[in-house]
Structures are given as structure tokens and as C-alpha cells.
Amino acid sequence: MIAQRGLKARWLRAGDRRNTFAPTMLQLSVLKEQTDRVLVGLAKRNFKTAEADVAAVLDLDQRRRALQTQHDTAQAEANELARQIGGLMKSGDKAGAETLKARTSELKTQIKTHADELAALEKQQTELLYKIPNVPHESVPAGRSADDNEVVREGGTKPDLGPGAQPHWELIKKYDIIDFDLGIKITGAGFPVYKGQGARLQRALINFFLEQARDAGYVEVQPPILVNEASGYGTGQLPDKEGQMYHDKADNLYLIPTSEVPITNLYRDEIIATDKLPVRNTGYTPCFRREAGSWGADVRGLNRLHQFDKVEIVQITQPEHSYAAHEQMVAHVEKLLQLLELPYRVLRLCGGDMGFTSALTYDLEVWSAAQGRWLEVSSVSNFETFQANRLKCRYRGEGGKTQLLHTLNGSALALPRIVAALLENNQTPEGINLPSVLHSYCGFAQIK
RNA sequence: AGAGAGGUGGCAGAGUGGUCGAAUGCGACGGAUUCGAAAUCCGUUAUACCGGCAACGGUAUCGGGGGUUCGAAUCCCCCCCUCUCUGCCA
């Protein structure tokens, strides 16, 4: 076979850190076969260049395929010639071999040109595809901002604290359970130190969440909290959110912003046996976010941190089951909030507020009584095949053909804002009364 | 961190320039045998892209990139990763 490198590596492979040429994001086949649905969906995201971008991708695809056919044909001829030359050399027909070689060198330049053009077309196509976000599910409302999100339902009762209620940043000082100044001393802003009952409450919440997830059928995993570049690409943090992750340059590793990254990447480059589906995993990890440029008025206390704790649930399912799984995951998170006796609401995010990679996202918010505002404590998303396409996470469908799976994940739950709400909503002159479900986990019923 | 070894199909493991996409073994799947099973025997068993309604055909892929050659898993260069020993250490 004629050497023909530079065209391969369409997929990002494990262990190959230099190859940043990640595969396409939206499946090309979806774009081709469901162009109308894609355009309608992208309109809900106010993705202005959708039509032009999609048309450009389709055009590039057509050119690429035509070229590919030519290229393959030339390649086939060259392979055949090489075989013949081999035969002639063996039989000692030097002159015959030389004649064929002439034709071969002609083909070689042609092949080289094709290969370069193909690579260029693929690069253009990939870059375009990178820009196109996931197509929202049909239930996603159109809208521009958080104001356009749809309140699906509310639960619990908002407490009436009366006058003198304190926000959590006052309460943590009063009871000396979380110390921001100490965190600043040893690390920096946004790295709180939990002390005494505060530390024990953290540990209790983590255990409570993990146990609940386990009861709901999720298998617990404890993944690394540093991941390599390939994993960052796999779940889509790279290249878009590079600046949001802490990066260890010496070893080229990233501190995870969520355990979604290591847990979902467990299944990168896998063809999962049908009897192993759906994959249901849960894991606790600390999470690290640089939050570059997002510091402002609403980030006091525990509202936004550089390091925080979170229990995550992840599911990987066959396409036809993903939306049922999604609802089930939302129900699970809702149950946690009910057990914690926190007033909450479930939002269906509008097209403009949804993440780039998601097809449908529910946010769960708890009422922070002293701040008088809703705090997002969980985000449960169905990515459909968007992540799986990058991850190369597949199963065997009809006729043994490989097909992309759907990936989903959600927080269940992120701790800091839960703590904020617990402190504020349950404050009394005597102390903070914790919900009964936590008593055995904490070893105490009241913070005082 | 120093020294050495190595990266080949689901796994193990051959293969040092010419039908090698790749021997062999294991596993898996289908079938035969069996009342059933084990054992045995026969067959099948990678992924992606292009063409085709399909059957099927073509191309690429032996860690990644580049080079030599009519022809590279095999030769040369660069990079990445893993393992072992030594050192350090929770």
C-alpha cells in the first residue's frame, strides 16, 4: 500500500495528547438527514448563523465525498501497480517494472494532492461543526435568557423567617463552621475551610447523597480528579472552556470542573454490550472552577466557589430510553430536595440559556430564604449523541451495527448552595435545625 | 528523578520490506454431537470512511506524526504512553 498518512486520526484516541483534531460534534448524518429539524432547533437557541453554517457543512461534505471517491480509486490503482511491480521484480523483468513505476509516480503526486485537499476540507468541516451547538429537544422553549426558562413545578414550602433573618455568610461566622479568611490565607478567595460541625455536615451530605444514589441503582465510582486532554475533549470542556479549568502545565492535566468528566470518559472509545446498558454511575468528587470573569454581586459566601463538593449521577442509555432516564434522574434529585425539606422548583431551560452540548436541561433550584432568591443546585441534562460522538461511545444496534449512545448527567447534588439554603431556611434563635434525614449522618440535629 | 523494556485485533501473543488486516491461542457468537451439559468437531468473529437499495466492492488503520521505497506492522527521525528496577514518598 502506498503511504498515505495525515488523513487518519479522525478520532481522538486515548494516550494521544498531541492530537487535538477532535472528531465532529453534531453528527454529520443528523445534519444531512434532518436538516429542517436541526434548523428549527437551532433557531430556538438564537443561533444566528445556523442556516449558513449548516449549508456550508453540507457543501463541504459533498465535496469531500466526491474527492474521497477519486482518492480511493487512485489509491486502488497504485496498490494494484505495486503488486504487479513486485511480481515483475521477482520474475526478473526489470524493464517492465520500470515502465509501471512511471505510472506510479504520476499517481503518487495525484494522491498527495488529493490527500492534502481532503485534509483541508475535513479541517474546515470540523471547525464549522465545532461552532454548531446541540439541537434542542422539541420540548425546549424558545428564549434568550434565564427569564425565559419554564417553571415545570415547585415543591416544598418557603419558610417565614420574620425579621432579623441572616444570610448564610453571617450564619457561618456566628457558628464558626466555615472560614473564608483561613481559605484565603492558605489558598485564595473561593476556597473555604469547613470547620467542626461545618466539616461534619459536608461529610454527612456527601454520604447521604451517595447512599441515595446507590439505593436508586447507581454504581458508585471514585474517579481521579485530574484528567488528561483527551478526556477534556471527550465531554466537551475542551476546547471551548479551556480557561475555566485549572491546568497543570507540567503534566498537561486538568483539575475536573465536575465528575461528569472522568465518569463519562470511563466509557470513551467503548462499544458497550447491550446487557450492560443502561450505565448508571454515581461519584463524589471535589470540583474546581476558575470562574474567570464571573465574580460580581451575586457571588457572596457559598454562592460561587473555586472548589466545591458535588455528587454526580451519570447515565448512558440507548437512544430510545434516554428521555425516560432523564425524567427519572430529575425525579431522583427532586426526592433529595424533598428529603432535605427544602423548597425547590424545577425549570426547563430555554434555548438561549442551555449549555452548548445539551439537548434538554432541567435546572433544580432551592429557595434561599434570607437572600430571597432561588439558587441553582442541580442541572440535569440529556446530551443525546452530542458527547457520545466525541467520546466514540457506542453499542451494537440492529444488525450488529455500531450506534452512538445517549449520555446524561446531573448533580445529585452540589453541596455549597444546599448548605446555604439549609442554614438560612432553618435558622432559629437556638440554632440551625437540620432536617431529620441528616441527623444520623451528621451525628447531631442542630448546629449551635 | 535515573536506567532498562515495550506499545500489534475483545484479551494473550507471533510477525523485521511484497496477496499481512495480519499466524496461533483464549474468549464470544452460530451450528453439529447430547435427554441436557461438559468435552470435542465445523464455521463466524475489528473499526472508520467512500460507492451501492442491497448483496457486495474500494480505501485507510499494527501508539501518534513525519520520512525512505514501486511497495512499510516491518527501515529512519520526532513525539506520546505503559511496564520493570533504582531513588523518593502518602
XYZ file of C-alpha atoms (C1' of nucleotides) in Angstrom:
538
model
C 0.000 0.000 0.000
C 1.114 3.480 -0.762
C 1.953 5.606 2.186
C -0.936 7.871 2.887
C -0.638 9.458 6.245
C -2.079 12.653 7.519
C -5.606 11.653 6.738
C -6.116 9.423 9.671
C -6.723 10.350 13.255
C -10.231 11.495 12.649
C -10.936 10.329 16.134
C -9.209 11.469 19.217
C -7.552 8.485 20.764
C -6.614 7.849 24.345
C -2.986 8.434 25.066
C -2.524 10.772 22.201
C -2.188 14.149 23.714
C -0.829 15.959 20.734
C -3.728 15.185 18.522
C -6.174 17.963 19.166
C -8.045 17.274 15.974
C -11.144 16.004 17.701
C -13.973 14.406 15.791
C -17.118 16.161 14.787
C -19.625 17.190 17.375
C -23.078 17.181 15.906
C -23.355 14.027 13.908
C -22.978 14.769 10.266
C -25.651 12.227 9.444
C -28.144 14.081 11.633
C -27.349 17.300 9.832
C -27.831 15.656 6.485
C -30.936 13.660 7.181
C -32.764 16.025 9.496
C -31.710 19.403 8.225
C -35.081 21.000 8.895
C -35.301 19.777 12.450
C -31.753 20.997 13.068
C -32.541 24.464 11.756
C -35.768 24.758 13.739
C -33.931 23.644 16.850
C -31.011 25.967 16.417
C -33.397 28.864 15.927
C -34.607 28.285 19.486
C -31.071 28.918 20.610
C -30.961 32.133 18.619
C -28.050 30.662 16.748
C -27.961 33.227 14.004
C -25.568 31.701 11.511
C -27.280 28.328 11.616
C -28.516 28.275 8.070
C -25.278 29.444 6.553
C -23.195 27.122 8.702
C -25.321 24.083 8.020
C -25.331 24.809 4.292
C -21.562 25.222 4.360
C -21.085 21.937 6.191
C -23.289 20.096 3.731
C -21.463 21.636 0.806
C -18.101 20.705 2.254
C -19.366 17.208 2.844
C -20.393 16.807 -0.754
C -17.032 17.996 -1.995
C -15.239 15.831 0.497
C -17.100 12.719 -0.569
C -16.507 13.295 -4.256
C -12.832 13.798 -3.602
C -12.695 10.765 -1.361
C -14.031 8.586 -4.141
C -11.408 9.874 -6.581
C -8.722 9.449 -3.995
C -9.715 5.894 -3.202
C -9.758 4.970 -6.858
C -6.263 6.359 -7.449
C -5.098 4.601 -4.339
C -6.563 1.326 -5.541
C -4.723 1.655 -8.854
C -1.466 2.417 -7.117
C -1.861 -0.606 -4.880
C -2.515 -2.804 -7.881
C 0.558 -1.455 -9.674
C 2.733 -2.046 -6.659
C 1.578 -5.644 -6.618
C 2.395 -6.035 -10.299
C 5.806 -4.452 -9.874
C 6.502 -6.859 -7.079
C 5.665 -9.730 -9.412
C 7.844 -8.377 -12.224
C 10.792 -7.821 -9.908
C 10.535 -11.388 -8.732
C 10.484 -12.748 -12.254
C 13.430 -10.506 -13.163
C 11.583 -8.274 -15.608
C 13.351 -5.051 -14.649
C 12.287 -3.147 -17.738
C 8.612 -3.979 -17.248
C 8.849 -2.874 -13.661
C 10.348 0.461 -14.653
C 7.515 1.156 -17.076
C 4.959 0.645 -14.352
C 6.937 2.776 -11.944
C 6.476 5.746 -14.231
C 2.711 5.497 -13.948
C 3.069 5.055 -10.205
C 4.916 8.292 -9.663
C 2.197 10.063 -11.598
C -0.397 8.587 -9.281
C 1.689 9.499 -6.293
C 1.528 13.216 -6.938
C -2.182 12.936 -7.604
C -2.726 11.063 -4.358
C -0.682 13.566 -2.428
C -2.739 16.442 -3.823
C -5.988 14.698 -3.006
C -4.833 13.893 0.478
C -3.916 17.498 1.170
C -7.214 18.756 -0.194
C -9.151 16.188 1.771
C -7.382 17.134 4.963
C -8.143 20.796 4.310
C -11.817 20.086 3.661
C -12.111 17.974 6.768
C -10.466 20.652 8.830
C -12.871 23.282 7.585
C -15.790 21.000 8.199
C -14.689 20.152 11.711
C -14.163 23.776 12.586
C -17.651 24.596 11.411
C -19.160 21.694 13.285
C -17.405 22.838 16.416
C -19.327 26.077 16.244
C -22.729 24.427 15.998
C -24.377 23.665 19.330
C -26.540 20.662 20.041
C -30.056 20.670 18.640
C -32.573 21.331 21.414
C -35.247 18.777 22.151
C -38.677 19.739 20.844
C -39.929 20.473 24.364
C -37.295 23.176 24.859
C -38.940 26.611 24.902
C -37.549 29.355 22.735
C -35.987 32.204 24.665
C -32.992 34.387 25.209
C -32.148 34.333 28.889
C -32.884 32.802 32.252
C -36.071 34.869 32.344
C -37.490 32.704 29.582
C -36.986 29.417 31.390
C -40.106 27.472 32.049
C -41.095 26.612 35.626
C -42.202 22.998 35.401
C -43.207 22.592 39.021
C -42.483 23.744 42.544
C -42.309 21.806 45.767
C -41.916 22.409 49.491
C -42.885 25.453 51.468
C -40.932 28.652 51.780
C -40.288 29.374 55.441
C -41.410 32.605 57.013
C -38.327 33.712 58.881
C -39.613 37.039 60.068
C -37.343 39.997 60.693
C -33.725 39.543 61.655
C -33.082 36.569 59.428
C -29.445 36.340 58.485
C -27.864 35.296 55.177
C -25.642 32.256 55.350
C -22.424 34.268 55.234
C -23.397 35.752 58.578
C -24.552 32.436 59.990
C -21.322 30.628 59.185
C -19.433 33.255 61.167
C -21.899 33.151 64.026
C -21.491 29.388 64.414
C -17.878 29.338 63.200
C -18.449 26.492 60.775
C -16.980 27.836 57.525
C -13.991 30.152 57.381
C -13.288 32.072 54.187
C -10.413 34.087 55.612
C -8.464 30.979 56.510
C -9.015 29.700 52.974
C -7.707 32.969 51.617
C -4.633 32.637 53.776
C -3.690 29.158 52.646
C -5.021 29.257 49.072
C -7.091 32.201 47.928
C -10.611 33.565 47.599
C -13.252 30.969 46.859
C -11.543 28.170 48.774
C -13.393 27.964 52.079
C -12.286 25.977 55.102
C -15.040 23.937 56.729
C -14.669 23.530 60.459
C -16.259 21.494 63.217
C -19.937 20.976 62.587
C -19.475 22.560 59.178
C -16.977 19.908 58.121
C -19.154 17.168 59.570
C -22.168 18.493 57.688
C -20.205 18.310 54.430
C -19.253 14.731 55.083
C -22.826 13.892 56.065
C -24.291 15.375 52.892
C -21.816 13.536 50.680
C -22.644 10.234 52.327
C -26.349 10.901 52.259
C -26.279 11.719 48.546
C -24.135 8.711 47.682
C -26.353 6.358 49.650
C -29.460 7.717 47.994
C -27.899 7.280 44.569
C -26.882 3.766 45.428
C -30.414 2.969 46.559
C -31.638 4.283 43.220
C -29.425 1.831 41.355
C -26.326 3.878 40.586
C -22.983 2.132 40.937
C -20.537 4.212 42.917
C -17.176 5.053 41.401
C -14.289 7.077 42.740
C -12.500 8.568 39.748
C -9.344 10.661 39.513
C -9.908 14.382 39.863
C -7.200 15.245 37.381
C -7.846 14.286 33.773
C -5.847 14.339 30.577
C -6.520 16.384 27.491
C -8.365 13.621 25.661
C -10.917 13.435 28.466
C -11.404 17.188 28.345
C -12.275 16.897 24.682
C -14.409 13.852 25.258
C -17.042 15.621 27.308
C -16.657 18.947 25.545
C -14.873 21.079 28.143
C -12.118 21.449 25.610
C -11.561 23.406 23.571
C -14.423 25.779 24.456
C -13.930 26.133 28.187
C -10.208 25.834 28.431
C -9.910 28.953 30.552
C -12.423 27.691 33.081
C -10.353 24.752 34.193
C -7.271 24.727 36.358
C -4.453 23.372 34.273
C -1.304 21.671 35.442
C 1.132 22.586 32.709
C 3.933 20.386 33.928
C 1.946 17.229 33.222
C -0.730 18.676 30.976
C -3.550 17.596 33.258
C -6.730 19.419 34.155
C -8.471 19.617 37.520
C -12.010 18.488 36.887
C -14.800 21.084 36.943
C -17.280 18.258 37.571
C -17.051 14.483 37.958
C -19.071 14.254 34.761
C -15.712 14.483 33.029
C -13.900 11.464 34.486
C -17.034 9.348 34.912
C -18.365 9.829 31.391
C -14.884 9.357 29.962
C -14.727 5.932 31.558
C -16.769 4.918 28.542
C -14.740 6.755 25.918
C -13.752 4.535 22.981
C -16.027 1.768 24.168
C -18.611 -0.323 22.443
C -20.804 -1.215 25.377
C -22.540 -4.590 25.398
C -26.295 -4.225 25.370
C -26.712 -6.231 28.559
C -24.522 -3.674 30.371
C -26.936 -0.893 29.464
C -28.028 1.434 30.779
C -24.830 2.501 32.505
C -25.682 4.152 35.797
C -22.848 5.600 37.849
C -22.549 7.963 40.741
C -19.494 9.526 42.245
C -18.418 12.123 44.714
C -15.557 14.451 43.860
C -14.444 17.933 44.672
C -14.893 20.215 41.677
C -12.648 23.045 40.577
C -13.644 26.058 38.551
C -11.630 29.129 37.818
C -14.819 31.141 37.224
C -12.756 33.614 35.304
C -14.629 36.849 34.888
C -17.750 35.762 36.702
C -17.223 37.425 40.035
C -19.772 40.062 40.863
C -22.671 40.969 43.047
C -24.362 37.586 43.479
C -21.392 35.548 44.452
C -21.102 36.183 48.162
C -20.470 33.405 50.598
C -21.159 29.963 49.250
C -22.946 31.087 46.133
C -19.904 30.677 43.918
C -16.637 28.957 44.763
C -13.459 27.807 43.080
C -13.573 24.495 44.883
C -16.726 22.741 45.968
C -18.087 19.271 46.562
C -20.590 17.503 44.413
C -22.148 14.099 43.963
C -22.901 13.400 40.339
C -25.160 10.885 38.641
C -24.428 9.726 35.111
C -26.416 7.531 32.780
C -25.558 6.163 29.371
C -28.528 4.707 27.558
C -29.792 3.562 24.222
C -31.343 6.465 22.322
C -34.921 5.301 22.748
C -34.591 5.220 26.524
C -32.746 8.432 27.239
C -35.694 10.704 27.878
C -37.276 8.263 30.301
C -33.908 8.082 32.059
C -33.767 11.861 32.073
C -37.110 12.168 33.852
C -36.039 9.505 36.294
C -32.891 11.450 37.115
C -34.834 14.652 37.695
C -37.206 12.725 39.960
C -34.238 11.427 41.904
C -32.852 14.890 42.504
C -36.294 16.151 43.409
C -36.622 13.435 46.003
C -33.339 14.513 47.580
C -34.647 18.057 47.933
C -37.883 16.760 49.420
C -35.987 14.664 51.938
C -33.934 17.715 52.833
C -37.214 19.601 53.268
C -36.072 22.434 51.047
C -38.457 24.496 48.937
C -37.495 23.953 45.328
C -38.559 24.382 41.772
C -37.830 22.581 38.548
C -37.035 24.632 35.459
C -36.900 23.595 31.866
C -34.191 25.753 30.378
C -34.983 27.765 27.295
C -32.882 27.552 24.151
C -30.917 30.647 24.992
C -29.957 29.518 28.498
C -28.989 25.943 27.724
C -25.428 24.754 27.571
C -23.757 24.273 24.215
C -23.737 20.480 24.384
C -27.168 19.825 25.858
C -30.381 18.844 24.094
C -32.571 19.308 27.149
C -31.667 20.595 30.596
C -33.664 20.802 33.779
C -32.318 23.036 36.487
C -33.339 22.465 40.061
C -33.253 25.463 42.348
C -33.746 25.819 46.072
C -35.177 28.811 47.823
C -32.637 30.706 49.834
C -34.876 32.375 52.388
C -32.592 35.030 53.769
C -31.190 36.028 50.406
C -34.687 35.895 48.987
C -33.610 34.211 45.799
C -33.523 30.873 44.045
C -30.183 29.090 43.935
C -29.318 26.545 41.281
C -28.270 23.337 42.973
C -28.558 20.865 40.151
C -28.558 20.748 36.402
C -29.739 17.552 34.763
C -29.034 17.246 31.063
C -29.557 14.889 28.191
C -26.795 15.296 25.627
C -28.251 12.739 23.261
C -25.395 11.717 20.940
C -23.529 15.007 21.137
C -20.991 13.855 23.711
C -21.088 10.235 22.574
C -19.997 11.342 19.123
C -16.843 12.805 20.564
C -16.403 10.018 23.056
C -16.899 7.282 20.494
C -19.257 5.694 22.997
C -21.358 3.147 21.143
C -23.362 -0.053 21.277
C -24.455 -2.575 18.726
C -27.898 -1.890 17.377
C -29.970 -3.628 14.749
C -27.988 -5.933 12.547
C -24.882 -5.568 14.718
C -24.208 -2.055 13.505
C -22.489 0.283 15.909
C -24.602 3.203 17.028
C -23.967 6.135 19.292
C -25.422 6.014 22.767
C -27.003 8.874 24.663
C -25.225 10.362 27.643
C -26.893 12.120 30.556
C -25.742 13.586 33.793
C -26.911 15.612 36.711
C -25.816 16.943 40.049
C -27.231 15.000 42.937
C -26.261 17.283 44.490
C -23.812 20.167 44.657
C -23.161 20.987 48.291
C -22.451 24.676 48.829
C -25.812 26.136 47.897
C -27.618 23.303 49.644
C -25.694 24.236 52.758
C -26.544 27.889 52.227
C -30.234 27.085 51.968
C -30.186 24.688 54.913
C -28.547 27.305 57.102
C -30.781 30.170 56.081
C -34.095 28.358 55.950
C -33.691 26.512 59.218
C -32.249 29.227 61.422
C -33.823 29.724 64.841
C -32.712 31.738 67.828
C -31.476 28.489 69.402
C -29.528 27.244 66.414
C -29.942 25.723 62.990
C -32.235 22.730 62.934
C -31.199 20.185 60.370
C -33.730 18.011 58.534
C -34.227 14.704 60.277
C -32.878 12.695 57.359
C -29.416 14.103 58.074
C -29.317 13.510 61.815
C -27.814 10.040 61.676
C -25.320 11.088 59.009
C -24.208 14.160 60.966
C -24.312 12.780 64.436
C -26.154 15.900 65.566
C -29.507 17.516 64.877
C -28.701 21.146 65.392
C -25.860 23.488 64.606
C -25.217 25.739 67.561
C 14.107 11.816 39.002
C 17.859 7.853 36.814
C 18.305 3.116 33.996
C 16.040 -0.540 31.042
C 11.962 -2.943 28.318
C 7.811 -2.381 25.451
C 3.288 -0.375 22.695
C 0.054 -5.349 17.065
C -7.356 -7.368 16.530
C -12.102 -8.177 22.943
C -7.625 -10.364 25.572
C -2.858 -13.040 25.194
C 0.815 -13.195 21.571
C 3.686 -14.243 16.566
C 5.279 -11.459 12.682
C 11.992 -7.281 10.531
C 10.387 -4.703 3.186
C 5.968 -7.700 -1.321
C -1.681 -11.177 -1.711
C -0.254 -9.055 6.221
C -5.999 -6.682 8.072
C -2.134 -9.535 9.931
C -0.241 -16.725 12.353
C -1.630 -19.133 16.781
C -4.172 -19.481 21.464
C -8.163 -17.750 24.625
C -12.821 -15.533 24.752
C -17.537 -14.551 22.202
C -21.312 -15.963 18.586
C -23.714 -19.720 15.182
C -24.042 -24.941 14.101
C -23.084 -30.415 14.797
C -22.917 -34.148 18.623
C -26.035 -34.838 23.605
C -32.134 -36.296 27.068
C -29.341 -31.829 28.746
C -24.476 -30.144 29.900
C -19.107 -30.630 29.846
C -15.630 -32.211 26.336
C -14.976 -32.498 21.066
C -15.657 -31.005 15.931
C -17.098 -27.278 11.915
C -17.883 -22.215 10.856
C -18.083 -16.930 12.088
C -15.905 -13.082 14.874
C -12.012 -5.286 14.344
C -13.093 -0.065 13.321
C -13.902 4.158 10.257
C -14.714 6.400 5.570
C -16.242 6.224 0.094
C -19.555 3.872 -3.678
C -24.169 0.777 -3.817
C -31.464 -0.008 -2.375
C -28.804 -4.282 -1.158
C -25.577 -8.373 -1.880
C -21.038 -6.500 -2.173
C -16.768 -3.671 -3.713
C -12.918 0.066 -2.669
C -9.741 2.863 0.799
C -7.446 3.657 5.461
C -5.964 1.924 10.270
C -0.415 -2.681 13.764
C 0.541 4.171 19.980
C 0.721 9.428 17.118
C 3.193 12.449 13.378
C 6.837 12.776 9.528
C 10.480 10.347 6.131
C 12.822 6.391 2.779
C 10.589 2.968 -1.123
C 7.105 0.967 -6.913
C 5.643 -1.278 -2.117
C 6.305 -0.327 5.328
C 3.359 -3.588 11.165
C 8.433 -4.394 9.427
C 13.845 0.553 7.870
C 14.990 6.052 9.601
C 13.592 10.678 12.602
C 10.485 13.228 16.275
C 6.687 12.865 19.944
C 3.264 10.323 23.380
C 2.086 6.437 26.603
C 2.746 1.917 29.595
C 5.592 -1.520 32.406
C 10.061 -3.135 35.380
C 14.238 -1.897 38.581
C 16.639 2.019 41.498
C 15.600 6.624 44.119
C 11.892 9.499 46.705
C 7.346 9.233 49.270
C 1.353 9.262 51.261
